[in-house]
Amino acid sequence: MRTGIKSKTLISIVAVASAFIIGFGAMPAPVAKAAENDEVEVKLKTKATKKTIKVGPDKEIEIIATVGGDEMDPEDLIFKTNKPRVADVDEDGIIDTNRKGTAKITVQTKSGKRKAIITVKVDKKYSKENNKNVEGFWVTTKPTELKVGDTLQIKYATKPKVKNPNIRWESSDTSVAEVDGNGKVKAIAPGETIISGRLNGKEGAVRITVR
């Protein structure tokens, strides 16, 4: 599977929390590597963490799995997909997207005690080219307080306006609040987290407090 990597368009799916932007709300911050890397980072926990990514077909994305902040060796992990015709994954944790559809990639330790589930949505409209004309990206939702169980749709703006932008959403603390691939936040437990989105090398973020 890896032999074809030179012929494929690599994309960026970097899911590293940006805690240093706390409090800027709708202020965007450029991230130079956001459009260059081809990785998705997941945290393996006893209660499976969940992440959603949107990509075009014919992409290769490397899974970076961590436990307690330490990166795991792929040899110590098990990777599975429920729909290999949509998105396959090899023993090294390389996701290979094939055609339109939705697949779930499971990453777990060999003991099975810690895992993460990556929902991969594949469609041509999510290709990097769809975002190539974006010059600006802002999260317009203001810092918000939620109660456990509440949901919130994160709002944003782009310049120029783009239909179906391929935004990478991330929560800095998924134990406090989770965010799906569409920017919908769900409050899990009391605390604070930063919800950030990345688009074409631009980043916006907002602080969410759960009471």
Protein backbone atom coordinates (compact mmCIF):
# COMPACT_ATOMS: atom_id res chain seq x y z
CA MET A 1 0.00 0.00 0.00
CA ARG A 2 2.79 2.42 0.82
CA THR A 3 4.46 2.01 -2.58
CA GLY A 4 2.01 4.38 -4.18
CA ILE A 5 2.53 7.25 -1.80
CA LYS A 6 4.60 9.29 -4.28
CA SER A 7 1.73 9.29 -6.76
CA LYS A 8 -0.84 10.46 -4.31
CA THR A 9 -1.72 13.90 -3.09
CA LEU A 10 -0.84 14.21 0.55
CA ILE A 11 -3.12 16.23 2.73
CA SER A 12 -3.02 17.73 6.14
CA ILE A 13 -5.04 16.40 9.02
CA VAL A 14 -3.16 17.57 12.04
CA ALA A 15 -5.03 17.11 15.28
CA VAL A 16 -2.72 18.64 17.87
CA ALA A 17 -4.40 20.91 20.44
CA SER A 18 -3.34 24.55 20.40
CA ALA A 19 -3.66 25.53 24.02
CA PHE A 20 -1.55 28.65 23.60
CA ILE A 21 -4.35 30.41 21.75
CA ILE A 22 -6.64 30.38 24.79
CA GLY A 23 -8.96 33.36 24.98
CA PHE A 24 -8.54 34.70 21.45
CA GLY A 25 -12.04 33.59 20.53
CA ALA A 26 -12.54 34.51 16.89
CA MET A 27 -8.93 35.48 16.20
CA PRO A 28 -7.25 33.26 13.55
CA ALA A 29 -3.61 32.23 13.77
CA PRO A 30 -1.59 30.88 10.81
CA VAL A 31 -0.18 27.39 11.12
CA ALA A 32 2.42 26.85 8.44
CA LYS A 33 2.52 23.07 8.67
CA ALA A 34 -1.24 22.58 8.63
CA ALA A 35 -1.28 22.24 4.84
CA GLU A 36 1.85 20.11 4.61
CA ASN A 37 1.47 17.23 7.04
CA ASP A 38 -0.55 14.07 6.38
CA GLU A 39 -1.26 12.92 9.90
CA VAL A 40 -4.18 12.47 12.27
CA GLU A 41 -3.42 12.23 15.98
CA VAL A 42 -5.63 10.25 18.35
CA LYS A 43 -5.47 9.60 22.08
CA LEU A 44 -6.08 6.02 23.14
CA LYS A 45 -8.17 5.74 26.30
CA THR A 46 -10.13 3.06 28.16
CA LYS A 47 -13.29 4.77 26.95
CA ALA A 48 -12.73 4.98 23.21
CA THR A 49 -12.06 8.50 21.97
CA LYS A 50 -13.72 9.54 18.72
CA LYS A 51 -12.58 11.73 15.86
CA THR A 52 -14.02 12.55 12.43
CA ILE A 53 -11.98 13.54 9.39
CA LYS A 54 -13.15 14.60 5.94
CA VAL A 55 -10.88 13.84 3.00
CA GLY A 56 -10.91 13.35 -0.74
CA PRO A 57 -10.24 10.02 -2.44
CA ASP A 58 -6.71 8.76 -3.20
CA LYS A 59 -5.18 10.19 -0.03
CA GLU A 60 -2.82 8.67 2.48
CA ILE A 61 -2.94 9.71 6.13
CA GLU A 62 -0.71 8.43 8.91
CA ILE A 63 -2.29 7.69 12.28
CA ILE A 64 -0.32 8.98 15.26
CA ALA A 65 -1.61 7.27 18.41
CA THR A 66 -0.66 8.39 21.91
CA VAL A 67 -1.21 7.02 25.41
CA GLY A 68 -0.68 9.45 28.27
CA GLY A 69 1.13 11.83 25.92
CA ASP A 70 3.58 9.19 24.66
CA GLU A 71 3.52 8.17 21.01
CA MET A 72 2.89 4.48 20.47
CA ASP A 73 4.83 2.23 18.08
CA PRO A 74 2.49 0.88 15.35
CA GLU A 75 3.87 -2.59 16.11
CA ASP A 76 2.15 -2.41 19.50
CA LEU A 77 -1.21 -1.48 17.99
CA ILE A 78 -4.02 -3.06 15.99
CA PHE A 79 -5.65 -1.14 13.12
CA LYS A 80 -8.99 -2.15 11.61
CA THR A 81 -11.48 -0.71 9.11
CA ASN A 82 -15.11 -1.64 8.65
CA LYS A 83 -15.18 -0.54 4.98
CA PRO A 84 -11.85 -1.12 3.19
CA ARG A 85 -13.37 -0.17 -0.17
CA VAL A 86 -13.94 3.34 1.21
CA ALA A 87 -10.88 3.71 3.44
CA ASP A 88 -8.38 0.96 4.18
CA VAL A 89 -5.66 0.93 6.83
CA ASP A 90 -2.45 -1.10 6.97
CA GLU A 91 -0.45 -2.53 9.87
CA ASP A 92 1.65 0.65 10.03
CA GLY A 93 -1.41 2.81 10.62
CA ILE A 94 -1.57 4.36 7.15
CA ILE A 95 -5.11 5.18 6.04
CA ASP A 96 -5.67 4.86 2.29
CA THR A 97 -8.87 6.53 1.03
CA ASN A 98 -10.41 5.01 -2.08
CA ARG A 99 -13.90 6.18 -2.95
CA LYS A 100 -16.91 8.15 -1.71
CA GLY A 101 -18.42 6.89 1.51
CA THR A 102 -17.87 6.69 5.27
CA ALA A 103 -15.61 4.22 7.06
CA LYS A 104 -14.71 3.71 10.70
CA ILE A 105 -11.07 3.03 11.56
CA THR A 106 -10.43 1.44 14.96
CA VAL A 107 -7.05 1.88 16.63
CA GLN A 108 -6.38 -0.11 19.79
CA THR A 109 -3.61 -1.49 21.94
CA LYS A 110 -2.99 -5.21 21.55
CA SER A 111 -4.51 -5.76 24.98
CA GLY A 112 -7.67 -4.07 23.71
CA LYS A 113 -7.88 -1.93 26.85
CA ARG A 114 -7.34 1.41 25.11
CA LYS A 115 -8.73 2.49 21.78
CA ALA A 116 -9.86 5.27 19.47
CA ILE A 117 -12.30 5.35 16.58
CA ILE A 118 -11.71 7.54 13.52
CA THR A 119 -14.68 8.20 11.26
CA VAL A 120 -13.36 8.83 7.75
CA LYS A 121 -15.71 10.64 5.38
CA VAL A 122 -14.47 10.41 1.79
CA ASP A 123 -15.75 12.69 -0.97
CA LYS A 124 -14.18 14.68 -3.79
CA LYS A 125 -15.66 17.87 -2.32
CA TYR A 126 -13.32 17.45 0.67
CA SER A 127 -10.21 17.50 -1.50
CA LYS A 128 -7.59 20.07 -0.67
CA GLU A 129 -8.26 21.82 -3.97
CA ASN A 130 -11.70 22.82 -2.64
CA ASN A 131 -9.98 25.13 -0.15
CA LYS A 132 -7.14 26.46 -2.28
CA ASN A 133 -8.66 29.93 -2.70
CA VAL A 134 -9.29 30.50 1.02
CA GLU A 135 -7.35 33.53 2.23
CA GLY A 136 -8.91 33.86 5.69
CA PHE A 137 -10.62 31.67 8.27
CA TRP A 138 -12.18 32.76 11.57
CA VAL A 139 -14.12 31.08 14.36
CA THR A 140 -16.90 33.56 15.09
CA THR A 141 -18.42 31.79 18.11
CA LYS A 142 -17.58 33.71 21.28
CA PRO A 143 -16.23 32.04 24.47
CA THR A 144 -19.17 30.05 25.79
CA GLU A 145 -20.28 28.31 28.97
CA LEU A 146 -22.18 25.03 28.64
CA LYS A 147 -23.77 22.56 31.01
CA VAL A 148 -22.91 18.86 30.89
CA GLY A 149 -24.91 17.32 28.05
CA ASP A 150 -25.35 20.59 26.14
CA THR A 151 -24.40 20.85 22.47
CA LEU A 152 -23.15 23.84 20.50
CA GLN A 153 -22.57 24.38 16.80
CA ILE A 154 -19.34 26.30 16.24
CA LYS A 155 -19.78 29.12 13.73
CA TYR A 156 -17.07 30.37 11.40
CA ALA A 157 -16.36 32.62 8.45
CA THR A 158 -14.07 32.33 5.44
CA LYS A 159 -12.69 34.81 2.95
CA PRO A 160 -13.83 34.36 0.26
CA LYS A 161 -16.90 32.32 1.18
CA VAL A 162 -16.38 28.62 0.43
CA LYS A 163 -19.03 25.93 0.07
CA ASN A 164 -18.33 22.78 2.13
CA PRO A 165 -14.89 23.86 3.42
CA ASN A 166 -12.73 21.01 4.68
CA ILE A 167 -12.21 22.26 8.25
CA ARG A 168 -10.26 20.14 10.75
CA TRP A 169 -11.93 20.50 14.16
CA GLU A 170 -10.19 19.57 17.41
CA SER A 171 -10.85 19.77 21.14
CA SER A 172 -7.82 20.31 23.38
CA ASP A 173 -9.48 18.22 26.11
CA THR A 174 -11.97 15.62 24.91
CA SER A 175 -12.76 14.64 28.50
CA VAL A 176 -14.40 18.08 28.89
CA ALA A 177 -16.02 18.46 25.46
CA GLU A 178 -15.87 16.66 22.13
CA VAL A 179 -16.25 18.18 18.66
CA ASP A 180 -17.25 16.29 15.53
CA GLY A 181 -16.17 16.82 11.94
CA ASN A 182 -18.94 19.37 11.41
CA GLY A 183 -17.92 21.60 14.33
CA LYS A 184 -20.68 20.43 16.69
CA VAL A 185 -19.54 20.43 20.32
CA LYS A 186 -20.90 18.17 23.07
CA ALA A 187 -20.19 19.00 26.73
CA ILE A 188 -18.95 15.94 28.63
CA ALA A 189 -17.70 17.02 32.06
CA PRO A 190 -16.87 20.21 34.03
CA GLY A 191 -13.70 21.99 32.94
CA GLU A 192 -12.30 24.08 30.10
CA THR A 193 -11.22 23.18 26.59
CA ILE A 194 -10.21 24.94 23.41
CA ILE A 195 -12.11 24.11 20.24
CA SER A 196 -9.95 24.88 17.23
CA GLY A 197 -10.48 24.64 13.50
CA ARG A 198 -7.92 24.64 10.70
CA LEU A 199 -8.46 25.45 7.06
CA ASN A 200 -5.84 25.95 4.37
CA GLY A 201 -3.12 26.88 6.85
CA LYS A 202 -5.35 29.24 8.83
CA GLU A 203 -6.62 28.59 12.34
CA GLY A 204 -9.37 29.89 14.58
CA ALA A 205 -10.33 28.84 18.10
CA VAL A 206 -12.69 29.49 20.97
CA ARG A 207 -12.69 28.64 24.68
CA ILE A 208 -15.52 26.44 25.96
CA THR A 209 -16.22 26.15 29.68
CA VAL A 210 -18.39 23.35 31.00
CA ARG A 211 -20.07 23.85 34.38
